[in-house]
Each structure stands twice: as C-alpha cells, then as structure tokens.
C-alpha cells in the first residue's frame, strides 16, 4: 500500500514539474502548445501512443473551452487519474497566472491610463486578433455555407449588442450546422480507453449544466459581487469554441459595458497576455485582479477554467459515440464558423475603434501584423515592439 502511495506521489510530482516547465516555455498559442505536448509526452516520455493523443486532441477540439489546457488535463488524467489532471493544469497555467496578476497589480498601482505604451499594446491586439482570424478562417469557413454562417454571426453581433447576442448566435449556428452540415465519417472510429467511468462523467456533465443554470439565479437572489463575477467568467468559459482568442468578445461584453473596467485596461491586458507563455484563458487572471485584487484574479481563473475541467472529464467516457455522430459534428462545424463572425465583430469593436485613431496607428498595426504573418516572429517580440513603439512614437 505504501509503495502504491509513493508511486502515486512520484507520478504527481513528475506531472507537476514537467507541466510547469511547459507552462514556462510554451509560447505561440494553442496550436503550438499541442506541438509541445506531443514532443514531450508522446515522443520523449511515451506516456501515451499516437492514436490516444490524436483521440484526446480531437475530443478537446470538439468541446468548448481552452483546447490546449484540456489536452493537458486529459494527459494528466490518463497518467494519474483526476488528481493528475488537476496537477497538470496547475503546472501549465501557474506561470502565466502569476505574471498577469503581477502586471494587473502594477497597472492599478500606477497612473498608466494615458501612457503611450498602453496605446501600443492596444494596437498589438489589433494585429494579433486579425492574424488569428485569417488563420482560423481558412480551416473553419472553407465553403459557402460556413462563410454565410460567419457573416450572419458578424452582422447579428454588431447590430444587436446585448449580453445574450453571442450565446444566441452560437445556439442558432449549432442548429444550422446540425441541419445543413455533415462531417464525413472515414470509418476509422475505433475505441479509446480513458480512465474515467461513465458515472463520474455523467456527474461532471450534470454539474456543468447545473452551475450554468444556478449561478445566474443565485447571483440575482443574493446580489453578491463575487457570485456575479464568478458567473460571468464561468459562462464565458462555457461558450468559447475555436480557441483562446474567442474569449475576447465574450469577456469584453461582460465587463466593459457594465463599467467593471475600462476598454484601455481591458485591451492593454489582452496585449500583455500575448507575451506570456501558457493558455490565453489566463487573461481572466488579469481581469479579475483589475476588478478585485489578487483574490479576484484567483477566483476568475478558477471560474473560467472550471467548465473546461467538467467538460473534458464528463465527455471522456462518451467520446466514441459522439465523434461518430455526423449530426453532432455538423453542429460543431456550424459553431466554429460562427466563431469567425464573432471575432471579426470584436476586431471592429472594441479593438479597432478604440485603437486605430490616426494614420500612424494604422501604420504600426500593419508593421506588427507583418511581423506575425510574414516574418513569423514570436508573439512576445511583437508585444514588446508594440509597447516600445507606443512609448516612443504615440
């Protein structure tokens, strides 16, 4: 018994140290993260084979939430159970959470609202989101049907700017995809072995839905500031399909129009998030800290990542049935197309309208975009360049 306990502790420590190293060095967004994971966990350490890793990645692309973080959680679960998934998550996200909380505390401690480098970071956000849209659109809207869904999402989001517009667009796009789009089954389904029972999976899915329904009701009944904040981040984490960049419009609609923070603080934090390693969802740590100190940063981080935990654990036992259902995959294709429209709307407002105010702003945005798209420079170099250019020229 003691030997089993020691082996379990050894496995958890190993997961923590490896995932922390990845959290300190994994720049470049979710696609790059998956490459780092494959190199470390499949090729070097052989914790899982190619097929199991491909199945896990496919599941996490299928679910809403931060796909690279969910893959890391899944690898931890397959290595050392649910506690291994929690350990893997903590290691991978801890470095960027600490960095962003520290930056947010610096922002609130000094009067930097009108600083040139802040304006430079806002222009960085223009370049990075535009680059993300172009890259994602190639794979998510390859045909006329999905392009039409994206345009529909764009128009509705721009013309009907309410707290429910994004969620409504996602639901409608899922219905359209379910009815009109169909993913061809290549017949190579097979079966994957994930160490989670259907009972545990069902409980996690039930808890996910229950929180989605109960949190808004509890917020209204109690008037609690902390519950309201937790609810906003939890809902944002529950409806993000297509990668970390998509969380931007959801969070902006939750916190800027309500007066919880200014657009300047929001966009400068988004720019800095690009310069730190790890998942983009850790942007929530910055937002929570701006709103309510480091405690708010911790609460926001837990709230926005909790749906990812519940969904990946809940879906693992049922993935074989889901991935072979063409109607379900069609619904996800519709949602992913709508994501492109949501991102274009976010690119226009608030990002473009509050950042590109004159010709030199546009010129800097073009240079920063070219650094990403054509010169293939790392995002952190682009962020530093934008901040320095803003300080010197803007």
GROMACS .gro file of C-alpha atoms in nm:
model
  394
    1UNK     CA    1   0.000   0.000   0.000
    2UNK     CA    2   0.281   0.241   0.094
    3UNK     CA    3   0.458   0.155  -0.231
    4UNK     CA    4   0.146   0.239  -0.433
    5UNK     CA    5   0.109   0.567  -0.247
    6UNK     CA    6   0.473   0.656  -0.308
    7UNK     CA    7   0.440   0.577  -0.678
    8UNK     CA    8   0.130   0.795  -0.699
    9UNK     CA    9   0.305   1.087  -0.527
   10UNK     CA   10   0.606   1.037  -0.757
   11UNK     CA   11   0.379   1.044  -1.063
   12UNK     CA   12   0.204   1.362  -0.944
   13UNK     CA   13   0.534   1.538  -0.877
   14UNK     CA   14   0.662   1.431  -1.219
   15UNK     CA   15   0.348   1.565  -1.387
   16UNK     CA   16   0.376   1.892  -1.194
   17UNK     CA   17   0.740   1.960  -1.280
   18UNK     CA   18   0.702   1.871  -1.647
   19UNK     CA   19   0.380   2.069  -1.694
   20UNK     CA   20   0.532   2.368  -1.511
   21UNK     CA   21   0.833   2.363  -1.743
   22UNK     CA   22   0.594   2.358  -2.038
   23UNK     CA   23   0.397   2.643  -1.879
   24UNK     CA   24   0.715   2.850  -1.861
   25UNK     CA   25   0.826   2.782  -2.219
   26UNK     CA   26   0.512   2.721  -2.430
   27UNK     CA   27   0.470   3.038  -2.635
   28UNK     CA   28   0.269   3.067  -2.956
   29UNK     CA   29  -0.094   2.983  -2.875
   30UNK     CA   30  -0.293   2.658  -2.859
   31UNK     CA   31  -0.168   2.503  -3.184
   32UNK     CA   32   0.193   2.548  -3.073
   33UNK     CA   33   0.104   2.411  -2.728
   34UNK     CA   34  -0.024   2.089  -2.884
   35UNK     CA   35   0.307   2.053  -3.065
   36UNK     CA   36   0.498   2.098  -2.739
   37UNK     CA   37   0.275   1.840  -2.569
   38UNK     CA   38   0.326   1.589  -2.848
   39UNK     CA   39   0.703   1.628  -2.836
   40UNK     CA   40   0.719   1.598  -2.456
   41UNK     CA   41   0.451   1.343  -2.368
   42UNK     CA   42   0.431   1.122  -2.680
   43UNK     CA   43   0.776   1.127  -2.840
   44UNK     CA   44   1.009   1.184  -2.543
   45UNK     CA   45   0.833   1.026  -2.247
   46UNK     CA   46   0.597   0.788  -2.430
   47UNK     CA   47   0.321   0.840  -2.173
   48UNK     CA   48   0.069   0.769  -2.449
   49UNK     CA   49   0.073   0.646  -2.809
   50UNK     CA   50   0.000   0.847  -3.121
   51UNK     CA   51  -0.360   0.726  -3.152
   52UNK     CA   52  -0.452   0.802  -2.792
   53UNK     CA   53  -0.303   1.150  -2.823
   54UNK     CA   54  -0.486   1.214  -3.152
   55UNK     CA   55  -0.814   1.096  -2.996
   56UNK     CA   56  -0.764   1.324  -2.695
   57UNK     CA   57  -0.685   1.625  -2.917
   58UNK     CA   58  -0.994   1.554  -3.130
   59UNK     CA   59  -1.213   1.544  -2.819
   60UNK     CA   60  -1.076   1.874  -2.687
   61UNK     CA   61  -1.122   2.044  -3.026
   62UNK     CA   62  -1.482   1.921  -3.018
   63UNK     CA   63  -1.556   2.072  -2.675
   64UNK     CA   64  -1.591   2.440  -2.584
   65UNK     CA   65  -1.307   2.577  -2.377
   66UNK     CA   66  -0.928   2.616  -2.397
   67UNK     CA   67  -0.831   2.316  -2.609
   68UNK     CA   68  -0.461   2.303  -2.519
   69UNK     CA   69  -0.538   2.325  -2.146
   70UNK     CA   70  -0.797   2.049  -2.184
   71UNK     CA   71  -0.543   1.827  -2.362
   72UNK     CA   72  -0.300   1.887  -2.074
   73UNK     CA   73  -0.573   1.799  -1.824
   74UNK     CA   74  -0.656   1.485  -2.021
   75UNK     CA   75  -0.292   1.374  -2.030
   76UNK     CA   76  -0.268   1.420  -1.653
   77UNK     CA   77  -0.587   1.216  -1.604
   78UNK     CA   78  -0.456   0.932  -1.820
   79UNK     CA   79  -0.129   0.934  -1.628
   80UNK     CA   80  -0.251   0.963  -1.267
   81UNK     CA   81  -0.631   0.995  -1.257
   82UNK     CA   82  -0.833   1.309  -1.191
   83UNK     CA   83  -0.579   1.436  -0.937
   84UNK     CA   84  -0.318   1.406  -1.211
   85UNK     CA   85  -0.536   1.622  -1.437
   86UNK     CA   86  -0.560   1.890  -1.168
   87UNK     CA   87  -0.183   1.878  -1.112
   88UNK     CA   88  -0.114   1.907  -1.485
   89UNK     CA   89  -0.347   2.207  -1.511
   90UNK     CA   90  -0.188   2.387  -1.216
   91UNK     CA   91   0.162   2.340  -1.354
   92UNK     CA   92   0.076   2.458  -1.705
   93UNK     CA   93  -0.124   2.767  -1.606
   94UNK     CA   94   0.052   2.881  -1.287
   95UNK     CA   95   0.339   3.076  -1.453
   96UNK     CA   96   0.117   3.291  -1.675
   97UNK     CA   97  -0.142   3.345  -1.399
   98UNK     CA   98   0.128   3.479  -1.165
   99UNK     CA   99   0.272   3.703  -1.438
  100UNK     CA  100  -0.066   3.851  -1.532
  101UNK     CA  101  -0.175   3.908  -1.172
  102UNK     CA  102   0.155   4.091  -1.113
  103UNK     CA  103   0.100   4.308  -1.423
  104UNK     CA  104  -0.255   4.390  -1.317
  105UNK     CA  105  -0.136   4.495  -0.970
  106UNK     CA  106   0.124   4.718  -1.136
  107UNK     CA  107  -0.146   4.871  -1.356
  108UNK     CA  108  -0.367   4.953  -1.058
  109UNK     CA  109  -0.077   5.090  -0.856
  110UNK     CA  110   0.032   5.349  -1.112
  111UNK     CA  111  -0.148   5.600  -1.331
  112UNK     CA  112  -0.075   5.450  -1.672
  113UNK     CA  113  -0.413   5.502  -1.836
  114UNK     CA  114  -0.284   5.751  -2.095
  115UNK     CA  115   0.066   5.610  -2.137
  116UNK     CA  116   0.191   5.564  -2.493
  117UNK     CA  117   0.297   5.206  -2.431
  118UNK     CA  118  -0.058   5.120  -2.329
  119UNK     CA  119  -0.182   5.252  -2.664
  120UNK     CA  120   0.089   5.045  -2.831
  121UNK     CA  121  -0.041   4.732  -2.657
  122UNK     CA  122  -0.392   4.809  -2.781
  123UNK     CA  123  -0.257   4.818  -3.138
  124UNK     CA  124  -0.082   4.486  -3.072
  125UNK     CA  125  -0.429   4.343  -3.001
  126UNK     CA  126  -0.544   4.461  -3.347
  127UNK     CA  127  -0.257   4.279  -3.519
  128UNK     CA  128  -0.287   3.959  -3.317
  129UNK     CA  129  -0.664   3.920  -3.349
  130UNK     CA  130  -0.650   3.997  -3.726
  131UNK     CA  131  -0.379   3.734  -3.768
  132UNK     CA  132  -0.580   3.481  -3.565
  133UNK     CA  133  -0.893   3.543  -3.773
  134UNK     CA  134  -0.716   3.487  -4.104
  135UNK     CA  135  -0.556   3.165  -3.983
  136UNK     CA  136  -0.874   3.025  -3.829
  137UNK     CA  137  -1.099   3.123  -4.121
  138UNK     CA  138  -0.903   2.906  -4.364
  139UNK     CA  139  -0.995   2.591  -4.175
  140UNK     CA  140  -1.327   2.687  -4.012
  141UNK     CA  141  -1.504   2.854  -4.310
  142UNK     CA  142  -1.380   2.670  -4.623
  143UNK     CA  143  -1.718   2.657  -4.804
  144UNK     CA  144  -2.005   2.894  -4.884
  145UNK     CA  145  -2.241   2.758  -4.617
  146UNK     CA  146  -1.995   2.822  -4.338
  147UNK     CA  147  -1.897   3.160  -4.480
  148UNK     CA  148  -2.268   3.253  -4.472
  149UNK     CA  149  -2.292   3.144  -4.106
  150UNK     CA  150  -1.987   3.361  -4.025
  151UNK     CA  151  -2.140   3.666  -4.196
  152UNK     CA  152  -2.468   3.607  -4.013
  153UNK     CA  153  -2.282   3.592  -3.680
  154UNK     CA  154  -2.089   3.908  -3.765
  155UNK     CA  155  -2.399   4.110  -3.855
  156UNK     CA  156  -2.607   3.997  -3.557
  157UNK     CA  157  -2.323   4.062  -3.312
  158UNK     CA  158  -2.255   4.411  -3.450
  159UNK     CA  159  -2.618   4.521  -3.484
  160UNK     CA  160  -2.762   4.354  -3.172
  161UNK     CA  161  -2.508   4.425  -2.900
  162UNK     CA  162  -2.657   4.271  -2.588
  163UNK     CA  163  -2.525   4.036  -2.322
  164UNK     CA  164  -2.707   3.746  -2.492
  165UNK     CA  165  -2.617   3.807  -2.858
  166UNK     CA  166  -2.306   3.585  -2.863
  167UNK     CA  167  -2.480   3.296  -2.689
  168UNK     CA  168  -2.782   3.331  -2.920
  169UNK     CA  169  -2.560   3.331  -3.228
  170UNK     CA  170  -2.378   3.018  -3.109
  171UNK     CA  171  -2.706   2.832  -3.046
  172UNK     CA  172  -2.850   2.930  -3.386
  173UNK     CA  173  -2.525   2.835  -3.563
  174UNK     CA  174  -2.526   2.496  -3.389
  175UNK     CA  175  -2.884   2.433  -3.510
  176UNK     CA  176  -2.795   2.536  -3.867
  177UNK     CA  177  -2.488   2.313  -3.862
  178UNK     CA  178  -2.689   2.023  -3.720
  179UNK     CA  179  -2.940   2.052  -4.006
  180UNK     CA  180  -2.722   2.153  -4.302
  181UNK     CA  181  -2.364   2.045  -4.235
  182UNK     CA  182  -2.234   1.693  -4.205
  183UNK     CA  183  -1.886   1.563  -4.129
  184UNK     CA  184  -1.794   1.261  -4.338
  185UNK     CA  185  -1.711   0.955  -4.131
  186UNK     CA  186  -1.387   0.796  -4.250
  187UNK     CA  187  -1.473   0.468  -4.087
  188UNK     CA  188  -1.168   0.470  -3.865
  189UNK     CA  189  -1.357   0.517  -3.544
  190UNK     CA  190  -1.211   0.253  -3.316
  191UNK     CA  191  -1.235   0.274  -2.941
  192UNK     CA  192  -1.025   0.470  -2.695
  193UNK     CA  193  -0.962   0.377  -2.334
  194UNK     CA  194  -0.992   0.672  -2.096
  195UNK     CA  195  -0.968   0.607  -1.719
  196UNK     CA  196  -1.298   0.775  -1.629
  197UNK     CA  197  -1.622   0.590  -1.561
  198UNK     CA  198  -1.950   0.689  -1.723
  199UNK     CA  199  -2.094   0.757  -1.377
  200UNK     CA  200  -1.821   1.013  -1.299
  201UNK     CA  201  -1.852   1.157  -1.649
  202UNK     CA  202  -2.227   1.192  -1.618
  203UNK     CA  203  -2.193   1.363  -1.278
  204UNK     CA  204  -1.946   1.618  -1.421
  205UNK     CA  205  -2.174   1.696  -1.716
  206UNK     CA  206  -2.470   1.737  -1.480
  207UNK     CA  207  -2.265   1.967  -1.257
  208UNK     CA  208  -2.158   2.172  -1.560
  209UNK     CA  209  -2.520   2.232  -1.666
  210UNK     CA  210  -2.639   2.287  -1.308
  211UNK     CA  211  -2.384   2.562  -1.248
  212UNK     CA  212  -2.472   2.723  -1.580
  213UNK     CA  213  -2.836   2.747  -1.469
  214UNK     CA  214  -2.791   2.804  -1.095
  215UNK     CA  215  -2.520   3.071  -1.089
  216UNK     CA  216  -2.730   3.347  -1.256
  217UNK     CA  217  -3.024   3.266  -1.025
  218UNK     CA  218  -2.804   3.276  -0.714
  219UNK     CA  219  -2.647   3.600  -0.833
  220UNK     CA  220  -2.988   3.765  -0.867
  221UNK     CA  221  -3.114   3.624  -0.536
  222UNK     CA  222  -2.813   3.726  -0.327
  223UNK     CA  223  -2.679   4.032  -0.509
  224UNK     CA  224  -2.329   3.904  -0.429
  225UNK     CA  225  -2.046   4.077  -0.617
  226UNK     CA  226  -1.829   3.764  -0.601
  227UNK     CA  227  -2.108   3.541  -0.735
  228UNK     CA  228  -2.172   3.788  -1.018
  229UNK     CA  229  -1.804   3.782  -1.110
  230UNK     CA  230  -1.780   3.402  -1.087
  231UNK     CA  231  -2.093   3.366  -1.302
  232UNK     CA  232  -1.957   3.596  -1.575
  233UNK     CA  233  -1.627   3.412  -1.602
  234UNK     CA  234  -1.792   3.069  -1.580
  235UNK     CA  235  -2.034   3.150  -1.864
  236UNK     CA  236  -1.753   3.290  -2.076
  237UNK     CA  237  -1.553   2.972  -2.028
  238UNK     CA  238  -1.858   2.761  -2.116
  239UNK     CA  239  -1.929   2.910  -2.459
  240UNK     CA  240  -1.585   2.952  -2.614
  241UNK     CA  241  -1.545   2.741  -2.928
  242UNK     CA  242  -1.245   2.788  -3.153
  243UNK     CA  243  -0.958   2.879  -2.921
  244UNK     CA  244  -0.850   3.136  -2.668
  245UNK     CA  245  -0.891   3.437  -2.896
  246UNK     CA  246  -1.266   3.378  -2.900
  247UNK     CA  247  -1.290   3.453  -2.528
  248UNK     CA  248  -1.214   3.819  -2.607
  249UNK     CA  249  -1.562   3.925  -2.733
  250UNK     CA  250  -1.740   3.731  -2.459
  251UNK     CA  251  -1.534   3.884  -2.179
  252UNK     CA  252  -1.546   4.232  -2.330
  253UNK     CA  253  -1.927   4.225  -2.337
  254UNK     CA  254  -1.935   4.102  -1.977
  255UNK     CA  255  -1.706   4.359  -1.818
  256UNK     CA  256  -1.658   4.677  -2.028
  257UNK     CA  257  -2.021   4.790  -2.090
  258UNK     CA  258  -2.109   4.711  -1.727
  259UNK     CA  259  -1.840   4.950  -1.606
  260UNK     CA  260  -1.634   4.688  -1.425
  261UNK     CA  261  -1.328   4.806  -1.620
  262UNK     CA  262  -1.227   5.047  -1.896
  263UNK     CA  263  -1.157   4.948  -2.256
  264UNK     CA  264  -0.800   5.074  -2.211
  265UNK     CA  265  -0.736   4.840  -1.919
  266UNK     CA  266  -0.908   4.551  -2.098
  267UNK     CA  267  -0.714   4.580  -2.424
  268UNK     CA  268  -0.375   4.651  -2.267
  269UNK     CA  269  -0.414   4.336  -2.057
  270UNK     CA  270  -0.507   4.138  -2.367
  271UNK     CA  271  -0.192   4.263  -2.537
  272UNK     CA  272   0.029   4.160  -2.245
  273UNK     CA  273  -0.136   3.816  -2.235
  274UNK     CA  274   0.017   3.751  -2.578
  275UNK     CA  275   0.366   3.800  -2.433
  276UNK     CA  276   0.342   3.535  -2.161
  277UNK     CA  277   0.357   3.158  -2.215
  278UNK     CA  278   0.068   2.925  -2.143
  279UNK     CA  279  -0.303   2.940  -2.231
  280UNK     CA  280  -0.475   3.263  -2.341
  281UNK     CA  281  -0.755   3.193  -2.092
  282UNK     CA  282  -0.524   3.316  -1.817
  283UNK     CA  283  -0.627   3.662  -1.939
  284UNK     CA  284  -0.903   3.608  -1.680
  285UNK     CA  285  -0.642   3.631  -1.402
  286UNK     CA  286  -0.554   3.982  -1.519
  287UNK     CA  287  -0.920   4.089  -1.545
  288UNK     CA  288  -1.010   3.951  -1.202
  289UNK     CA  289  -0.713   4.126  -1.042
  290UNK     CA  290  -0.803   4.460  -1.200
  291UNK     CA  291  -1.156   4.423  -1.061
  292UNK     CA  292  -1.078   4.289  -0.714
  293UNK     CA  293  -0.711   4.240  -0.636
  294UNK     CA  294  -0.516   3.915  -0.645
  295UNK     CA  295  -0.807   3.733  -0.480
  296UNK     CA  296  -1.022   3.833  -0.776
  297UNK     CA  297  -0.753   3.700  -1.010
  298UNK     CA  298  -0.759   3.360  -0.841
  299UNK     CA  299  -1.141   3.343  -0.843
  300UNK     CA  300  -1.159   3.448  -1.210
  301UNK     CA  301  -0.902   3.184  -1.308
  302UNK     CA  302  -1.091   2.906  -1.128
  303UNK     CA  303  -1.425   3.020  -1.274
  304UNK     CA  304  -1.316   3.041  -1.637
  305UNK     CA  305  -1.130   2.707  -1.634
  306UNK     CA  306  -1.390   2.511  -1.431
  307UNK     CA  307  -1.613   2.440  -1.736
  308UNK     CA  308  -1.309   2.302  -1.921
  309UNK     CA  309  -1.245   2.059  -1.633
  310UNK     CA  310  -1.604   1.943  -1.607
  311UNK     CA  311  -1.649   1.904  -1.982
  312UNK     CA  312  -1.330   1.712  -2.054
  313UNK     CA  313  -1.386   1.474  -1.760
  314UNK     CA  314  -1.755   1.442  -1.846
  315UNK     CA  315  -1.701   1.375  -2.217
  316UNK     CA  316  -1.411   1.128  -2.194
  317UNK     CA  317  -1.628   0.816  -2.138
  318UNK     CA  318  -1.873   0.913  -2.416
  319UNK     CA  319  -1.630   1.034  -2.683
  320UNK     CA  320  -1.650   0.725  -2.907
  321UNK     CA  321  -2.026   0.771  -2.953
  322UNK     CA  322  -2.002   1.149  -3.004
  323UNK     CA  323  -1.724   1.155  -3.261
  324UNK     CA  324  -1.900   0.903  -3.488
  325UNK     CA  325  -2.228   1.102  -3.497
  326UNK     CA  326  -2.229   1.315  -3.817
  327UNK     CA  327  -2.508   1.546  -3.697
  328UNK     CA  328  -2.320   1.635  -3.380
  329UNK     CA  329  -2.001   1.708  -3.571
  330UNK     CA  330  -2.210   1.919  -3.812
  331UNK     CA  331  -2.336   2.127  -3.519
  332UNK     CA  332  -1.978   2.188  -3.405
  333UNK     CA  333  -1.881   2.290  -3.760
  334UNK     CA  334  -2.161   2.548  -3.752
  335UNK     CA  335  -2.046   2.684  -3.417
  336UNK     CA  336  -1.686   2.710  -3.537
  337UNK     CA  337  -1.800   2.908  -3.842
  338UNK     CA  338  -1.993   3.147  -3.616
  339UNK     CA  339  -1.677   3.196  -3.411
  340UNK     CA  340  -1.516   3.366  -3.713
  341UNK     CA  341  -1.801   3.617  -3.729
  342UNK     CA  342  -1.774   3.685  -3.356
  343UNK     CA  343  -1.402   3.750  -3.388
  344UNK     CA  344  -1.443   3.988  -3.683
  345UNK     CA  345  -1.706   4.181  -3.486
  346UNK     CA  346  -1.466   4.200  -3.189
  347UNK     CA  347  -1.188   4.314  -3.420
  348UNK     CA  348  -1.402   4.608  -3.531
  349UNK     CA  349  -1.538   4.699  -3.190
  350UNK     CA  350  -1.390   4.744  -2.937
  351UNK     CA  351  -1.042   4.667  -3.070
  352UNK     CA  352  -1.020   4.871  -3.392
  353UNK     CA  353  -1.248   5.158  -3.290
  354UNK     CA  354  -1.056   5.228  -2.969
  355UNK     CA  355  -0.704   5.164  -3.104
  356UNK     CA  356  -0.673   5.289  -3.464
  357UNK     CA  357  -0.734   5.661  -3.419
  358UNK     CA  358  -0.499   5.809  -3.681
  359UNK     CA  359  -0.269   5.715  -3.970
  360UNK     CA  360   0.036   5.630  -3.758
  361UNK     CA  361  -0.175   5.388  -3.551
  362UNK     CA  362  -0.273   5.205  -3.867
  363UNK     CA  363   0.089   5.204  -3.986
  364UNK     CA  364   0.208   5.046  -3.663
  365UNK     CA  365  -0.069   4.785  -3.683
  366UNK     CA  366   0.045   4.692  -4.036
  367UNK     CA  367   0.406   4.652  -3.920
  368UNK     CA  368   0.304   4.439  -3.621
  369UNK     CA  369   0.076   4.223  -3.834
  370UNK     CA  370   0.357   4.170  -4.086
  371UNK     CA  371   0.591   4.063  -3.806
  372UNK     CA  372   0.343   3.791  -3.715
  373UNK     CA  373   0.214   3.684  -4.055
  374UNK     CA  374   0.514   3.722  -4.286
  375UNK     CA  375   0.828   3.732  -4.073
  376UNK     CA  376   0.690   3.462  -3.840
  377UNK     CA  377   0.830   3.628  -3.527
  378UNK     CA  378   0.723   3.502  -3.180
  379UNK     CA  379   0.426   3.689  -3.028
  380UNK     CA  380   0.629   3.817  -2.733
  381UNK     CA  381   0.862   4.005  -2.971
  382UNK     CA  382   0.558   4.163  -3.137
  383UNK     CA  383   0.419   4.268  -2.797
  384UNK     CA  384   0.748   4.426  -2.687
  385UNK     CA  385   0.781   4.605  -3.022
  386UNK     CA  386   0.429   4.744  -2.994
  387UNK     CA  387   0.483   4.868  -2.638
  388UNK     CA  388   0.817   5.035  -2.724
  389UNK     CA  389   0.680   5.192  -3.044
  390UNK     CA  390   0.382   5.324  -2.850
  391UNK     CA  391   0.610   5.475  -2.585
  392UNK     CA  392   0.837   5.642  -2.842
  393UNK     CA  393   0.603   5.746  -3.125
  394UNK     CA  394   0.245   5.760  -2.995
   0.00000   0.00000   0.00000
